[in-house]
Amino acid sequence: MWIKYLSGPIIGAIIGYCTNYVAVKMLFYPRKEIRICGHRLPFTPGAIPKGKPRLAKAVGNIVGKNLITKEDIKGRFLSEETKNGVVDRVVKYLDTDIEHGLRSLTGANDEAYNCTKEKISSGLSKEIVDSLDNIQIGSIIADEGGKIIREKTKGTMLDMFLSDEMISSLLGSMGNEIQTWIKERGESYIKPELDRKLNNIEQMSVSQLLGKAGMDQEQIRNLVETVYEKALNSEIENVLEKINISQMVEEKINAMSVEELEHIVLAVMKKELNTIVNLGALIGFLLGVLNIFF
């Protein structure tokens, strides 16, 4: 007699369990559509393989517009913890000598580094010579030299013999010669001195250079922090627009295989899916018990 009463709930539990188990499996299986005589078998492929593009777009929109917003990312970048971490790292780099810092940032070997330094030195030397040529240093020497001669010889016997025309002619010729000499040979004199200066500078740190300009460590840190905040506030919108989190998530999901997607879903919701299957057995059992009375 008891078998008669228990058979209904047990069969109901088995049916409920199997039904929900198959339903969960049909989320991922079959992987591809099945065709019989040219007609697609209903419910193939599974719900997730069939709707993966729509799922990817929906998840991308949820992540990009609700879970990880621009304000959230901006807030994290501007948080005290992140800001202090970035500023500390930058200040640490500023305390490194310029040569070591440049080598670390560029990854240049000795040959490439020395070649770059030589180009900088040659370029700066040429610019200095060009600047001296553009400001007509020879004419300046002639004009200022004339004033000095007049001041030094004023009230002396030489003042009687030196006319303005004589001084102008003499110093003008000298100024032209100096101008030509600077243009033709100035770089060969300027470059060695510039090389020496650059060698001295590259052994110093940026902090030391700023210190020579009158900035202490606290001012340097405040400067780095201000630059970081301004750069972030002015560029974060453009950067996030280019990143486009929603599109990135959508493309990432679309690029996944169904097997990878199943693994991710089960890793997150395996316990919940098993609960659904077990609930099917429980509901089937309860319905079987109710069937005894009704």
PDB file of C-alpha atoms in Angstrom:
ATOM      1  CA  MET A   1       0.000   0.000   0.000  1.00  0.00           C
ATOM      2  CA  TRP A   2       2.789   2.442   0.923  1.00  0.00           C
ATOM      3  CA  ILE A   3       4.416   1.873  -2.488  1.00  0.00           C
ATOM      4  CA  LYS A   4       1.195   3.104  -4.107  1.00  0.00           C
ATOM      5  CA  TYR A   5       1.318   6.352  -2.126  1.00  0.00           C
ATOM      6  CA  LEU A   6       5.060   6.956  -2.539  1.00  0.00           C
ATOM      7  CA  SER A   7       5.274   6.148  -6.230  1.00  0.00           C
ATOM      8  CA  GLY A   8       3.497   9.364  -7.253  1.00  0.00           C
ATOM      9  CA  PRO A   9       5.818  11.762  -5.327  1.00  0.00           C
ATOM     10  CA  ILE A  10       8.939   9.801  -6.330  1.00  0.00           C
ATOM     11  CA  ILE A  11       7.998   9.781 -10.021  1.00  0.00           C
ATOM     12  CA  GLY A  12       7.114  13.487  -9.780  1.00  0.00           C
ATOM     13  CA  ALA A  13      10.501  14.239  -8.199  1.00  0.00           C
ATOM     14  CA  ILE A  14      12.320  12.285 -10.929  1.00  0.00           C
ATOM     15  CA  ILE A  15      10.366  14.030 -13.678  1.00  0.00           C
ATOM     16  CA  GLY A  16      10.920  17.476 -12.115  1.00  0.00           C
ATOM     17  CA  TYR A  17      14.625  16.830 -11.667  1.00  0.00           C
ATOM     18  CA  CYS A  18      15.137  15.518 -15.212  1.00  0.00           C
ATOM     19  CA  THR A  19      13.047  18.299 -16.743  1.00  0.00           C
ATOM     20  CA  ASN A  20      15.027  21.063 -15.077  1.00  0.00           C
ATOM     21  CA  TYR A  21      18.324  19.275 -15.722  1.00  0.00           C
ATOM     22  CA  VAL A  22      17.543  19.061 -19.437  1.00  0.00           C
ATOM     23  CA  ALA A  23      16.370  22.698 -19.454  1.00  0.00           C
ATOM     24  CA  VAL A  24      19.661  23.859 -17.910  1.00  0.00           C
ATOM     25  CA  LYS A  25      21.679  21.771 -20.348  1.00  0.00           C
ATOM     26  CA  MET A  26      19.666  23.166 -23.268  1.00  0.00           C
ATOM     27  CA  LEU A  27      21.012  26.598 -22.388  1.00  0.00           C
ATOM     28  CA  PHE A  28      24.302  25.463 -23.945  1.00  0.00           C
ATOM     29  CA  TYR A  29      23.423  22.363 -25.989  1.00  0.00           C
ATOM     30  CA  PRO A  30      23.318  21.554 -28.782  1.00  0.00           C
ATOM     31  CA  ARG A  31      26.202  23.793 -29.820  1.00  0.00           C
ATOM     32  CA  LYS A  32      24.982  24.041 -33.407  1.00  0.00           C
ATOM     33  CA  GLU A  33      21.615  23.813 -35.107  1.00  0.00           C
ATOM     34  CA  ILE A  34      20.444  20.387 -36.186  1.00  0.00           C
ATOM     35  CA  ARG A  35      18.691  19.977 -39.527  1.00  0.00           C
ATOM     36  CA  ILE A  36      16.541  17.049 -40.615  1.00  0.00           C
ATOM     37  CA  CYS A  37      15.539  16.917 -44.276  1.00  0.00           C
ATOM     38  CA  GLY A  38      16.507  20.551 -44.655  1.00  0.00           C
ATOM     39  CA  HIS A  39      14.397  21.705 -41.710  1.00  0.00           C
ATOM     40  CA  ARG A  40      15.905  23.043 -38.503  1.00  0.00           C
ATOM     41  CA  LEU A  41      15.054  21.043 -35.437  1.00  0.00           C
ATOM     42  CA  PRO A  42      13.295  23.274 -32.863  1.00  0.00           C
ATOM     43  CA  PHE A  43      15.361  24.540 -29.944  1.00  0.00           C
ATOM     44  CA  THR A  44      18.627  24.020 -31.821  1.00  0.00           C
ATOM     45  CA  PRO A  45      21.137  25.410 -31.256  1.00  0.00           C
ATOM     46  CA  GLY A  46      20.848  25.976 -27.493  1.00  0.00           C
ATOM     47  CA  ALA A  47      19.593  29.265 -26.079  1.00  0.00           C
ATOM     48  CA  ILE A  48      23.034  30.760 -25.356  1.00  0.00           C
ATOM     49  CA  PRO A  49      24.785  29.668 -28.610  1.00  0.00           C
ATOM     50  CA  LYS A  50      21.822  30.995 -30.589  1.00  0.00           C
ATOM     51  CA  GLY A  51      21.543  34.286 -28.713  1.00  0.00           C
ATOM     52  CA  LYS A  52      25.249  34.926 -28.076  1.00  0.00           C
ATOM     53  CA  PRO A  53      25.402  38.175 -30.149  1.00  0.00           C
ATOM     54  CA  ARG A  54      22.323  39.545 -28.372  1.00  0.00           C
ATOM     55  CA  LEU A  55      23.680  38.397 -25.005  1.00  0.00           C
ATOM     56  CA  ALA A  56      27.046  40.019 -25.732  1.00  0.00           C
ATOM     57  CA  LYS A  57      25.410  43.328 -26.607  1.00  0.00           C
ATOM     58  CA  ALA A  58      23.158  43.244 -23.542  1.00  0.00           C
ATOM     59  CA  VAL A  59      26.026  42.409 -21.166  1.00  0.00           C
ATOM     60  CA  GLY A  60      28.202  45.082 -22.779  1.00  0.00           C
ATOM     61  CA  ASN A  61      25.525  47.729 -22.282  1.00  0.00           C
ATOM     62  CA  ILE A  62      24.930  46.689 -18.677  1.00  0.00           C
ATOM     63  CA  VAL A  63      28.642  46.711 -17.826  1.00  0.00           C
ATOM     64  CA  GLY A  64      29.448  49.931 -19.705  1.00  0.00           C
ATOM     65  CA  LYS A  65      26.397  51.963 -18.696  1.00  0.00           C
ATOM     66  CA  ASN A  66      25.448  50.633 -15.273  1.00  0.00           C
ATOM     67  CA  LEU A  67      28.249  48.655 -13.626  1.00  0.00           C
ATOM     68  CA  ILE A  68      31.372  50.505 -14.773  1.00  0.00           C
ATOM     69  CA  THR A  69      30.494  54.095 -15.642  1.00  0.00           C
ATOM     70  CA  LYS A  70      32.790  56.934 -16.673  1.00  0.00           C
ATOM     71  CA  GLU A  71      32.187  58.560 -13.309  1.00  0.00           C
ATOM     72  CA  ASP A  72      33.262  55.363 -11.516  1.00  0.00           C
ATOM     73  CA  ILE A  73      36.511  55.121 -13.475  1.00  0.00           C
ATOM     74  CA  LYS A  74      37.249  58.821 -13.101  1.00  0.00           C
ATOM     75  CA  GLY A  75      36.550  58.583  -9.373  1.00  0.00           C
ATOM     76  CA  ARG A  76      38.982  55.676  -9.007  1.00  0.00           C
ATOM     77  CA  PHE A  77      41.717  57.530 -10.897  1.00  0.00           C
ATOM     78  CA  LEU A  78      41.203  60.625  -8.740  1.00  0.00           C
ATOM     79  CA  SER A  79      40.956  58.733  -5.448  1.00  0.00           C
ATOM     80  CA  GLU A  80      43.599  59.605  -2.874  1.00  0.00           C
ATOM     81  CA  GLU A  81      45.031  56.096  -2.958  1.00  0.00           C
ATOM     82  CA  THR A  82      45.484  56.013  -6.741  1.00  0.00           C
ATOM     83  CA  LYS A  83      46.622  59.626  -6.975  1.00  0.00           C
ATOM     84  CA  ASN A  84      49.205  59.219  -4.215  1.00  0.00           C
ATOM     85  CA  GLY A  85      50.472  56.006  -5.800  1.00  0.00           C
ATOM     86  CA  VAL A  86      50.970  57.685  -9.184  1.00  0.00           C
ATOM     87  CA  VAL A  87      52.533  60.809  -7.674  1.00  0.00           C
ATOM     88  CA  ASP A  88      54.901  58.720  -5.532  1.00  0.00           C
ATOM     89  CA  ARG A  89      56.045  56.786  -8.604  1.00  0.00           C
ATOM     90  CA  VAL A  90      56.575  59.939 -10.676  1.00  0.00           C
ATOM     91  CA  VAL A  91      58.491  61.669  -7.866  1.00  0.00           C
ATOM     92  CA  LYS A  92      60.654  58.556  -7.547  1.00  0.00           C
ATOM     93  CA  TYR A  93      61.469  58.754 -11.266  1.00  0.00           C
ATOM     94  CA  LEU A  94      62.273  62.461 -10.880  1.00  0.00           C
ATOM     95  CA  ASP A  95      64.858  61.560  -8.229  1.00  0.00           C
ATOM     96  CA  THR A  96      66.672  59.296 -10.698  1.00  0.00           C
ATOM     97  CA  ASP A  97      69.523  60.800 -12.692  1.00  0.00           C
ATOM     98  CA  ILE A  98      68.437  61.901 -16.159  1.00  0.00           C
ATOM     99  CA  GLU A  99      70.686  59.464 -18.009  1.00  0.00           C
ATOM    100  CA  HIS A 100      69.428  56.433 -16.092  1.00  0.00           C
ATOM    101  CA  GLY A 101      65.830  57.615 -16.376  1.00  0.00           C
ATOM    102  CA  LEU A 102      66.023  58.104 -20.138  1.00  0.00           C
ATOM    103  CA  ARG A 103      67.685  54.729 -20.631  1.00  0.00           C
ATOM    104  CA  SER A 104      64.947  53.053 -18.558  1.00  0.00           C
ATOM    105  CA  LEU A 105      62.101  54.792 -20.390  1.00  0.00           C
ATOM    106  CA  THR A 106      63.455  54.314 -23.906  1.00  0.00           C
ATOM    107  CA  GLY A 107      65.226  50.996 -23.416  1.00  0.00           C
ATOM    108  CA  ALA A 108      68.082  52.342 -25.553  1.00  0.00           C
ATOM    109  CA  ASN A 109      71.466  50.609 -25.558  1.00  0.00           C
ATOM    110  CA  ASP A 110      74.755  52.516 -25.240  1.00  0.00           C
ATOM    111  CA  GLU A 111      75.154  53.017 -28.978  1.00  0.00           C
ATOM    112  CA  ALA A 112      71.610  54.297 -29.520  1.00  0.00           C
ATOM    113  CA  TYR A 113      71.731  56.524 -26.440  1.00  0.00           C
ATOM    114  CA  ASN A 114      75.096  58.088 -27.360  1.00  0.00           C
ATOM    115  CA  CYS A 115      73.931  58.568 -30.949  1.00  0.00           C
ATOM    116  CA  THR A 116      70.813  60.381 -29.740  1.00  0.00           C
ATOM    117  CA  LYS A 117      72.841  62.538 -27.358  1.00  0.00           C
ATOM    118  CA  GLU A 118      75.257  63.439 -30.166  1.00  0.00           C
ATOM    119  CA  LYS A 119      72.352  64.493 -32.391  1.00  0.00           C
ATOM    120  CA  ILE A 120      70.932  66.662 -29.610  1.00  0.00           C
ATOM    121  CA  SER A 121      74.323  68.287 -28.983  1.00  0.00           C
ATOM    122  CA  SER A 122      74.938  68.954 -32.691  1.00  0.00           C
ATOM    123  CA  GLY A 123      71.434  70.291 -33.168  1.00  0.00           C
ATOM    124  CA  LEU A 124      71.655  72.650 -30.186  1.00  0.00           C
ATOM    125  CA  SER A 125      75.109  73.878 -31.259  1.00  0.00           C
ATOM    126  CA  LYS A 126      73.809  74.684 -34.709  1.00  0.00           C
ATOM    127  CA  GLU A 127      70.784  76.469 -33.252  1.00  0.00           C
ATOM    128  CA  ILE A 128      73.029  78.614 -31.039  1.00  0.00           C
ATOM    129  CA  VAL A 129      75.221  79.569 -34.016  1.00  0.00           C
ATOM    130  CA  ASP A 130      72.134  80.363 -36.086  1.00  0.00           C
ATOM    131  CA  SER A 131      70.772  82.519 -33.245  1.00  0.00           C
ATOM    132  CA  LEU A 132      74.030  84.473 -33.004  1.00  0.00           C
ATOM    133  CA  ASP A 133      73.938  84.967 -36.766  1.00  0.00           C
ATOM    134  CA  ASN A 134      70.298  86.098 -36.721  1.00  0.00           C
ATOM    135  CA  ILE A 135      70.830  88.712 -34.025  1.00  0.00           C
ATOM    136  CA  GLN A 136      73.829  90.090 -35.979  1.00  0.00           C
ATOM    137  CA  ILE A 137      76.294  89.719 -33.118  1.00  0.00           C
ATOM    138  CA  GLY A 138      78.992  91.404 -35.243  1.00  0.00           C
ATOM    139  CA  SER A 139      76.922  94.589 -35.545  1.00  0.00           C
ATOM    140  CA  ILE A 140      76.206  94.543 -31.812  1.00  0.00           C
ATOM    141  CA  ILE A 141      79.920  94.258 -31.071  1.00  0.00           C
ATOM    142  CA  ALA A 142      80.681  97.152 -33.439  1.00  0.00           C
ATOM    143  CA  ASP A 143      77.968  99.402 -31.947  1.00  0.00           C
ATOM    144  CA  GLU A 144      78.702  98.635 -28.313  1.00  0.00           C
ATOM    145  CA  GLY A 145      82.444  98.696 -28.920  1.00  0.00           C
ATOM    146  CA  GLY A 146      82.174 102.203 -30.363  1.00  0.00           C
ATOM    147  CA  LYS A 147      80.366 103.434 -27.263  1.00  0.00           C
ATOM    148  CA  ILE A 148      82.974 101.879 -24.972  1.00  0.00           C
ATOM    149  CA  ILE A 149      85.871 103.412 -26.938  1.00  0.00           C
ATOM    150  CA  ARG A 150      84.226 106.832 -26.785  1.00  0.00           C
ATOM    151  CA  GLU A 151      83.706 106.532 -23.044  1.00  0.00           C
ATOM    152  CA  LYS A 152      87.254 105.316 -22.398  1.00  0.00           C
ATOM    153  CA  THR A 153      88.939 107.921 -24.601  1.00  0.00           C
ATOM    154  CA  LYS A 154      86.733 110.841 -23.607  1.00  0.00           C
ATOM    155  CA  GLY A 155      88.873 113.762 -22.480  1.00  0.00           C
ATOM    156  CA  THR A 156      92.119 112.184 -23.696  1.00  0.00           C
ATOM    157  CA  MET A 157      94.367 113.010 -26.649  1.00  0.00           C
ATOM    158  CA  LEU A 158      93.039 109.962 -28.516  1.00  0.00           C
ATOM    159  CA  ASP A 159      89.644 111.578 -28.489  1.00  0.00           C
ATOM    160  CA  MET A 160      91.026 114.295 -30.769  1.00  0.00           C
ATOM    161  CA  PHE A 161      92.291 111.812 -33.388  1.00  0.00           C
ATOM    162  CA  LEU A 162      89.519 109.216 -33.346  1.00  0.00           C
ATOM    163  CA  SER A 163      86.514 110.342 -35.326  1.00  0.00           C
ATOM    164  CA  ASP A 164      83.175 108.580 -35.310  1.00  0.00           C
ATOM    165  CA  GLU A 165      83.721 107.559 -38.924  1.00  0.00           C
ATOM    166  CA  MET A 166      87.095 106.019 -38.122  1.00  0.00           C
ATOM    167  CA  ILE A 167      85.770 104.063 -35.158  1.00  0.00           C
ATOM    168  CA  SER A 168      82.719 102.925 -37.104  1.00  0.00           C
ATOM    169  CA  SER A 169      84.832 101.793 -40.046  1.00  0.00           C
ATOM    170  CA  LEU A 170      87.297  99.935 -37.854  1.00  0.00           C
ATOM    171  CA  LEU A 171      84.750  98.213 -35.638  1.00  0.00           C
ATOM    172  CA  GLY A 172      82.355  97.568 -38.533  1.00  0.00           C
ATOM    173  CA  SER A 173      85.054  95.657 -40.371  1.00  0.00           C
ATOM    174  CA  MET A 174      85.943  93.793 -37.182  1.00  0.00           C
ATOM    175  CA  GLY A 175      82.265  92.996 -36.519  1.00  0.00           C
ATOM    176  CA  ASN A 176      81.862  91.541 -39.995  1.00  0.00           C
ATOM    177  CA  GLU A 177      84.907  89.358 -39.476  1.00  0.00           C
ATOM    178  CA  ILE A 178      83.586  88.162 -36.142  1.00  0.00           C
ATOM    179  CA  GLN A 179      80.175  87.454 -37.685  1.00  0.00           C
ATOM    180  CA  THR A 180      81.784  85.389 -40.438  1.00  0.00           C
ATOM    181  CA  TRP A 181      84.029  83.575 -37.974  1.00  0.00           C
ATOM    182  CA  ILE A 182      81.074  82.631 -35.739  1.00  0.00           C
ATOM    183  CA  LYS A 183      79.118  81.379 -38.716  1.00  0.00           C
ATOM    184  CA  GLU A 184      81.964  79.284 -40.091  1.00  0.00           C
ATOM    185  CA  ARG A 185      83.747  78.090 -36.959  1.00  0.00           C
ATOM    186  CA  GLY A 186      81.499  78.890 -34.019  1.00  0.00           C
ATOM    187  CA  GLU A 187      79.962  75.407 -33.823  1.00  0.00           C
ATOM    188  CA  SER A 188      83.363  73.766 -33.343  1.00  0.00           C
ATOM    189  CA  TYR A 189      83.905  75.904 -30.226  1.00  0.00           C
ATOM    190  CA  ILE A 190      80.364  75.802 -28.878  1.00  0.00           C
ATOM    191  CA  LYS A 191      79.792  72.045 -29.200  1.00  0.00           C
ATOM    192  CA  PRO A 192      82.602  70.849 -26.847  1.00  0.00           C
ATOM    193  CA  GLU A 193      81.363  73.193 -24.128  1.00  0.00           C
ATOM    194  CA  LEU A 194      77.787  72.101 -24.751  1.00  0.00           C
ATOM    195  CA  ASP A 195      78.846  68.434 -24.522  1.00  0.00           C
ATOM    196  CA  ARG A 196      80.440  69.134 -21.166  1.00  0.00           C
ATOM    197  CA  LYS A 197      77.286  70.844 -19.907  1.00  0.00           C
ATOM    198  CA  LEU A 198      75.078  67.994 -21.135  1.00  0.00           C
ATOM    199  CA  ASN A 199      77.337  65.417 -19.451  1.00  0.00           C
ATOM    200  CA  ASN A 200      76.996  67.304 -16.189  1.00  0.00           C
ATOM    201  CA  ILE A 201      73.234  67.688 -16.550  1.00  0.00           C
ATOM    202  CA  GLU A 202      72.565  64.024 -17.360  1.00  0.00           C
ATOM    203  CA  GLN A 203      74.190  63.007 -14.073  1.00  0.00           C
ATOM    204  CA  MET A 204      71.681  65.181 -12.207  1.00  0.00           C
ATOM    205  CA  SER A 205      68.055  64.309 -11.486  1.00  0.00           C
ATOM    206  CA  VAL A 206      65.061  66.340 -12.580  1.00  0.00           C
ATOM    207  CA  SER A 207      64.419  67.090  -8.902  1.00  0.00           C
ATOM    208  CA  GLN A 208      67.911  68.577  -8.597  1.00  0.00           C
ATOM    209  CA  LEU A 209      67.360  70.716 -11.689  1.00  0.00           C
ATOM    210  CA  LEU A 210      64.049  71.940 -10.300  1.00  0.00           C
ATOM    211  CA  GLY A 211      65.807  72.538  -6.989  1.00  0.00           C
ATOM    212  CA  LYS A 212      68.250  74.842  -8.764  1.00  0.00           C
ATOM    213  CA  ALA A 213      65.180  76.710  -9.998  1.00  0.00           C
ATOM    214  CA  GLY A 214      64.098  77.230  -6.384  1.00  0.00           C
ATOM    215  CA  MET A 215      61.590  74.384  -5.919  1.00  0.00           C
ATOM    216  CA  ASP A 216      61.696  72.144  -2.837  1.00  0.00           C
ATOM    217  CA  GLN A 217      60.409  68.542  -2.617  1.00  0.00           C
ATOM    218  CA  GLU A 218      56.955  69.570  -1.415  1.00  0.00           C
ATOM    219  CA  GLN A 219      56.532  72.028  -4.290  1.00  0.00           C
ATOM    220  CA  ILE A 220      57.695  69.374  -6.765  1.00  0.00           C
ATOM    221  CA  ARG A 221      55.165  66.886  -5.381  1.00  0.00           C
ATOM    222  CA  ASN A 222      52.370  69.479  -5.524  1.00  0.00           C
ATOM    223  CA  LEU A 223      53.344  70.271  -9.119  1.00  0.00           C
ATOM    224  CA  VAL A 224      53.190  66.591 -10.129  1.00  0.00           C
ATOM    225  CA  GLU A 225      49.824  66.192  -8.380  1.00  0.00           C
ATOM    226  CA  THR A 226      48.412  69.274 -10.113  1.00  0.00           C
ATOM    227  CA  VAL A 227      49.623  68.101 -13.536  1.00  0.00           C
ATOM    228  CA  TYR A 228      48.120  64.637 -12.922  1.00  0.00           C
ATOM    229  CA  GLU A 229      44.715  66.046 -11.939  1.00  0.00           C
ATOM    230  CA  LYS A 230      44.599  68.523 -14.849  1.00  0.00           C
ATOM    231  CA  ALA A 231      45.676  65.906 -17.392  1.00  0.00           C
ATOM    232  CA  LEU A 232      43.117  63.426 -16.080  1.00  0.00           C
ATOM    233  CA  ASN A 233      40.244  65.909 -15.961  1.00  0.00           C
ATOM    234  CA  SER A 234      40.957  67.201 -19.453  1.00  0.00           C
ATOM    235  CA  GLU A 235      41.595  63.869 -21.185  1.00  0.00           C
ATOM    236  CA  ILE A 236      39.662  61.184 -19.283  1.00  0.00           C
ATOM    237  CA  GLU A 237      36.479  61.764 -21.294  1.00  0.00           C
ATOM    238  CA  ASN A 238      38.314  61.386 -24.610  1.00  0.00           C
ATOM    239  CA  VAL A 239      40.191  58.313 -23.380  1.00  0.00           C
ATOM    240  CA  LEU A 240      37.034  56.582 -22.162  1.00  0.00           C
ATOM    241  CA  GLU A 241      35.228  57.431 -25.398  1.00  0.00           C
ATOM    242  CA  LYS A 242      38.000  55.711 -27.342  1.00  0.00           C
ATOM    243  CA  ILE A 243      38.062  52.723 -24.977  1.00  0.00           C
ATOM    244  CA  ASN A 244      34.239  52.247 -25.152  1.00  0.00           C
ATOM    245  CA  ILE A 245      33.783  49.672 -22.385  1.00  0.00           C
ATOM    246  CA  SER A 246      30.418  48.466 -23.712  1.00  0.00           C
ATOM    247  CA  GLN A 247      31.839  47.693 -27.141  1.00  0.00           C
ATOM    248  CA  MET A 248      34.932  46.091 -25.623  1.00  0.00           C
ATOM    249  CA  VAL A 249      32.847  43.684 -23.502  1.00  0.00           C
ATOM    250  CA  GLU A 250      30.570  42.896 -26.455  1.00  0.00           C
ATOM    251  CA  GLU A 251      33.506  42.098 -28.734  1.00  0.00           C
ATOM    252  CA  LYS A 252      35.158  40.002 -26.020  1.00  0.00           C
ATOM    253  CA  ILE A 253      32.046  37.854 -25.491  1.00  0.00           C
ATOM    254  CA  ASN A 254      31.460  37.466 -29.232  1.00  0.00           C
ATOM    255  CA  ALA A 255      35.064  36.319 -29.634  1.00  0.00           C
ATOM    256  CA  MET A 256      34.594  33.568 -27.017  1.00  0.00           C
ATOM    257  CA  SER A 257      33.671  30.046 -27.981  1.00  0.00           C
ATOM    258  CA  VAL A 258      30.478  28.594 -26.539  1.00  0.00           C
ATOM    259  CA  GLU A 259      32.648  26.260 -24.431  1.00  0.00           C
ATOM    260  CA  GLU A 260      34.440  29.239 -22.846  1.00  0.00           C
ATOM    261  CA  LEU A 261      31.133  31.004 -22.231  1.00  0.00           C
ATOM    262  CA  GLU A 262      29.696  27.880 -20.602  1.00  0.00           C
ATOM    263  CA  HIS A 263      32.751  27.571 -18.382  1.00  0.00           C
ATOM    264  CA  ILE A 264      32.381  31.203 -17.239  1.00  0.00           C
ATOM    265  CA  VAL A 265      28.650  30.889 -16.553  1.00  0.00           C
ATOM    266  CA  LEU A 266      29.097  27.641 -14.632  1.00  0.00           C
ATOM    267  CA  ALA A 267      32.016  29.088 -12.669  1.00  0.00           C
ATOM    268  CA  VAL A 268      29.755  31.926 -11.525  1.00  0.00           C
ATOM    269  CA  MET A 269      26.348  30.247 -11.299  1.00  0.00           C
ATOM    270  CA  LYS A 270      26.961  26.510 -10.942  1.00  0.00           C
ATOM    271  CA  LYS A 271      25.516  26.458  -7.424  1.00  0.00           C
ATOM    272  CA  GLU A 272      22.433  28.435  -8.502  1.00  0.00           C
ATOM    273  CA  LEU A 273      21.836  26.204 -11.563  1.00  0.00           C
ATOM    274  CA  ASN A 274      22.114  23.087  -9.392  1.00  0.00           C
ATOM    275  CA  THR A 275      19.603  24.669  -7.024  1.00  0.00           C
ATOM    276  CA  ILE A 276      17.169  25.105  -9.922  1.00  0.00           C
ATOM    277  CA  VAL A 277      17.569  21.433 -10.862  1.00  0.00           C
ATOM    278  CA  ASN A 278      17.011  20.338  -7.251  1.00  0.00           C
ATOM    279  CA  LEU A 279      14.014  22.628  -6.954  1.00  0.00           C
ATOM    280  CA  GLY A 280      12.522  20.819  -9.949  1.00  0.00           C
ATOM    281  CA  ALA A 281      12.797  17.555  -8.027  1.00  0.00           C
ATOM    282  CA  LEU A 282      11.264  19.152  -4.915  1.00  0.00           C
ATOM    283  CA  ILE A 283       8.354  20.678  -6.829  1.00  0.00           C
ATOM    284  CA  GLY A 284       7.716  17.371  -8.620  1.00  0.00           C
ATOM    285  CA  PHE A 285       7.717  15.563  -5.279  1.00  0.00           C
ATOM    286  CA  LEU A 286       5.266  18.061  -3.738  1.00  0.00           C
ATOM    287  CA  LEU A 287       2.963  17.788  -6.733  1.00  0.00           C
ATOM    288  CA  GLY A 288       3.065  14.014  -6.368  1.00  0.00           C
ATOM    289  CA  VAL A 289       2.078  14.358  -2.684  1.00  0.00           C
ATOM    290  CA  LEU A 290      -0.780  16.716  -3.573  1.00  0.00           C
ATOM    291  CA  ASN A 291      -1.940  14.219  -6.182  1.00  0.00           C
ATOM    292  CA  ILE A 292      -2.468  11.689  -3.411  1.00  0.00           C
ATOM    293  CA  PHE A 293      -5.048  13.910  -1.747  1.00  0.00           C
ATOM    294  CA  PHE A 294      -6.681  15.345  -4.866  1.00  0.00           C
TER     295      PHE A 294
END
